[in-house]
Coordinates of C-alpha atoms in Angstrom, one line a residue:
M1 CA 53.1 -36.0 18.8
A2 CA 50.7 -33.0 18.6
Y3 CA 51.8 -29.6 20.0
Q4 CA 49.5 -28.5 22.7
W5 CA 49.3 -24.8 22.6
E6 CA 45.7 -23.7 22.8
E7 CA 45.1 -20.3 21.3
P8 CA 46.4 -18.9 18.0
F9 CA 46.3 -15.1 17.5
V10 CA 45.5 -14.7 13.9
V11 CA 47.1 -11.5 12.4
D12 CA 47.9 -10.1 9.0
D13 CA 51.3 -8.5 9.8
R14 CA 51.6 -7.0 6.3
A15 CA 48.3 -5.3 6.4
F16 CA 48.9 -3.7 9.8
R17 CA 52.3 -2.4 8.7
A18 CA 50.9 -1.0 5.5
R19 CA 48.1 0.8 7.3
Y20 CA 49.7 1.8 10.7
G21 CA 53.5 1.6 10.2
D22 CA 56.2 -0.6 11.7
A23 CA 56.5 1.1 15.2
A24 CA 52.8 0.7 16.1
T25 CA 52.6 -2.8 14.7
D26 CA 55.8 -4.0 16.5
R27 CA 54.5 -2.6 19.8
M28 CA 51.1 -4.4 19.3
L29 CA 52.8 -7.7 18.4
D30 CA 55.1 -7.4 21.4
R31 CA 52.1 -7.1 23.8
L32 CA 50.3 -9.9 22.1
R33 CA 53.3 -12.2 22.5
K34 CA 53.3 -11.4 26.2
V35 CA 49.7 -12.3 26.4
A36 CA 50.1 -15.5 24.4
N37 CA 53.0 -16.6 26.6
Q38 CA 50.9 -16.4 29.7
P39 CA 50.4 -20.0 31.2
S40 CA 46.6 -19.3 31.4
V41 CA 46.6 -18.5 27.6
N42 CA 49.2 -20.9 26.2
G43 CA 48.9 -19.3 22.8
A44 CA 51.0 -18.3 19.8
I45 CA 51.0 -15.6 17.1
L46 CA 49.8 -17.0 13.8
P47 CA 50.9 -14.7 10.9
I48 CA 48.8 -15.4 7.9
D49 CA 50.4 -13.2 5.2
G50 CA 53.1 -15.8 4.5
D51 CA 50.5 -18.2 3.1
P52 CA 50.2 -17.9 -0.8
A53 CA 46.5 -18.6 -0.8
V54 CA 45.9 -16.0 1.8
R55 CA 48.0 -13.4 0.0
D56 CA 46.1 -14.0 -3.3
A57 CA 42.8 -13.7 -1.6
Y58 CA 43.8 -10.5 0.1
A59 CA 45.0 -9.0 -3.2
A60 CA 41.6 -9.7 -4.8
W61 CA 39.8 -8.2 -1.8
D62 CA 42.0 -5.1 -1.7
A63 CA 41.2 -4.5 -5.4
N64 CA 37.4 -4.8 -4.6
P65 CA 36.8 -4.3 -0.9
C66 CA 33.0 -3.9 -1.2
N67 CA 32.6 -7.2 -2.9
T68 CA 31.2 -9.9 -0.6
T69 CA 32.7 -12.7 -2.8
T70 CA 36.3 -11.4 -2.5
A71 CA 35.8 -10.8 1.3
N72 CA 34.5 -14.4 1.8
A73 CA 37.5 -15.7 -0.2
V74 CA 39.8 -14.2 2.4
V75 CA 37.7 -15.7 5.2
R76 CA 37.9 -19.1 3.6
S77 CA 41.6 -19.0 3.0
V78 CA 42.3 -17.9 6.6
G79 CA 39.9 -20.5 7.9
D80 CA 41.6 -23.2 5.8
L81 CA 45.0 -22.1 7.4
V82 CA 43.5 -22.3 10.9
R83 CA 42.1 -25.7 10.1
K84 CA 45.5 -26.9 8.9
V85 CA 47.1 -25.7 12.1
V86 CA 44.6 -27.5 14.2
T87 CA 44.3 -30.8 12.3
G88 CA 47.8 -30.8 10.7
D89 CA 48.9 -30.7 7.1
P90 CA 51.4 -33.5 6.3
D91 CA 51.9 -32.2 2.7
H92 CA 53.5 -29.1 4.1
N93 CA 55.1 -30.6 7.3
V94 CA 52.6 -28.9 9.6
P95 CA 52.0 -30.9 12.7
A96 CA 48.5 -31.1 14.4
H97 CA 47.9 -28.7 17.3
S98 CA 45.0 -30.7 18.8
G99 CA 45.0 -28.6 21.9
V100 CA 43.6 -25.5 20.2
R101 CA 40.3 -24.5 21.7
N102 CA 40.1 -20.8 20.9
V103 CA 41.0 -18.5 18.1
V104 CA 41.7 -14.8 18.5
L105 CA 41.3 -12.6 15.4
V106 CA 43.5 -9.5 15.5
G107 CA 42.1 -6.3 13.9
G108 CA 38.8 -5.0 12.7
D109 CA 36.8 -6.0 9.6
Q110 CA 39.1 -3.9 7.4
M111 CA 42.1 -5.9 8.4
L112 CA 40.7 -9.4 8.8
P113 CA 37.2 -9.5 7.2
M114 CA 34.2 -11.0 8.9
G115 CA 32.3 -13.6 6.9
R116 CA 29.5 -12.2 4.7
L117 CA 26.6 -14.7 5.3
A118 CA 23.3 -14.7 3.6
D119 CA 20.5 -13.0 5.7
T120 CA 17.3 -14.9 5.1
T121 CA 15.4 -13.1 7.9
K122 CA 12.0 -11.8 6.8
V123 CA 11.5 -9.4 9.8
G124 CA 14.2 -7.1 10.9
A125 CA 16.6 -8.0 8.1
E126 CA 20.1 -6.3 8.3
A127 CA 19.5 -4.7 4.8
T128 CA 16.9 -2.5 6.5
Y129 CA 19.7 -0.8 8.4
A130 CA 22.3 -0.5 5.7
S131 CA 21.6 3.2 5.0
Q132 CA 22.6 4.0 8.7
L133 CA 26.2 2.9 8.1
P134 CA 28.9 5.0 6.4
V135 CA 29.5 4.2 2.7
G136 CA 31.9 1.3 2.6
S137 CA 32.3 -2.5 2.7
Q138 CA 30.1 -3.0 5.7
R139 CA 27.2 -0.9 4.3
S140 CA 27.4 -2.7 1.0
T141 CA 27.4 -6.1 2.8
L142 CA 24.1 -5.3 4.6
A143 CA 22.6 -3.8 1.5
S144 CA 23.4 -6.9 -0.6
G145 CA 21.4 -9.1 1.8
H146 CA 24.2 -10.4 4.0
F147 CA 25.2 -10.0 7.6
L148 CA 28.6 -10.0 9.3
S149 CA 29.8 -13.0 11.3
D150 CA 33.1 -14.5 12.6
D151 CA 31.5 -17.9 12.9
P152 CA 33.4 -19.3 9.8
Y153 CA 36.7 -18.9 11.6
G154 CA 35.6 -21.2 14.4
S155 CA 34.0 -23.9 12.3
L156 CA 36.4 -26.7 11.2
D157 CA 33.7 -28.6 9.3
A158 CA 30.9 -26.4 7.9
S159 CA 27.8 -28.2 6.8
E160 CA 25.8 -27.7 3.6
W161 CA 22.3 -26.6 4.6
L162 CA 19.6 -25.5 2.2
N163 CA 21.4 -23.3 -0.3
R164 CA 24.2 -22.2 2.0
R165 CA 26.7 -23.3 4.5
L166 CA 26.0 -23.7 8.2
Y167 CA 29.0 -22.9 10.4
L168 CA 28.7 -25.0 13.6
P169 CA 31.3 -23.9 16.1
S170 CA 34.3 -26.1 16.7
L171 CA 36.4 -23.4 18.4
A172 CA 35.6 -20.3 20.5
V173 CA 36.3 -17.1 18.5
G174 CA 37.2 -13.7 19.8
R175 CA 38.3 -10.5 18.1
L176 CA 40.7 -7.7 19.2
V177 CA 39.9 -4.4 17.6
D178 CA 40.7 -1.9 16.2
S179 CA 44.0 0.0 15.8
P180 CA 47.3 -1.3 17.0
Q181 CA 47.2 1.2 19.9
Q182 CA 43.8 -0.1 21.0
I183 CA 44.8 -3.7 20.7
A184 CA 48.0 -3.1 22.6
A185 CA 46.0 -1.3 25.4
S186 CA 43.7 -4.3 25.6
A187 CA 46.7 -6.6 25.9
E188 CA 48.2 -4.5 28.6
A189 CA 45.0 -4.4 30.6
F190 CA 44.8 -8.2 30.4
L191 CA 48.4 -8.5 31.7
A192 CA 47.9 -5.9 34.5
S193 CA 44.8 -7.8 35.7
G194 CA 46.3 -11.2 35.5
G195 CA 43.7 -12.1 32.9
T196 CA 40.8 -11.6 35.4
L197 CA 38.3 -8.7 35.4
T198 CA 35.9 -8.2 38.2
A199 CA 32.5 -7.1 36.9
G200 CA 30.9 -4.3 38.9
R201 CA 27.8 -3.8 36.8
V202 CA 25.8 -5.8 34.3
L203 CA 23.9 -4.6 31.2
A204 CA 20.9 -6.5 29.8
A205 CA 19.4 -5.3 26.6
G206 CA 16.7 -6.3 24.2
N207 CA 14.5 -5.2 21.4
E208 CA 10.8 -4.7 22.0
F209 CA 9.8 -5.5 18.4
M210 CA 10.8 -9.1 19.1
E211 CA 8.2 -9.4 21.9
D212 CA 5.4 -11.9 21.4

């Protein structure tokens, strides 16, 4: 029988502890567990650093953080782990969690990389704006003709399309950023409001160069 929790919180415990220390990481995880245990969430913490494939992918990315290939290898390995949790992995005694509908990624791009996807746009390509970013992995991603996306984490069955993969959404994907203190504060705000925020204002934005 499949377990029916609905929302894994994907977190690299090792990376957070290495960057921010034990105290901040423990506080963050405590708040996330409280959110996950809410009946309206019905979630669970999914630590990814115990998976050998994920660890190997992270080691290669840590050695070359500006390389789109190593970053995408982390995305694939974590995505494979999420897929095994959802559909089950009999070879490793992992039961299916068919109730999963959402995935929450914990941490910014430097902790849990976004997918580096080919940008084939002819007008307004992301590479045009690379020089406006600080030197680092995100700038090199744009400069190499890619854009950043979390879509791969929510696609359980990507399709081959033209010369790349098309990530059709199977799961809703959200991300909590950035530091443990900020993530813990977001979790506390969720708990204090009972998971409901009342919007007082709405912002609608657009870009005039896209007008016909």
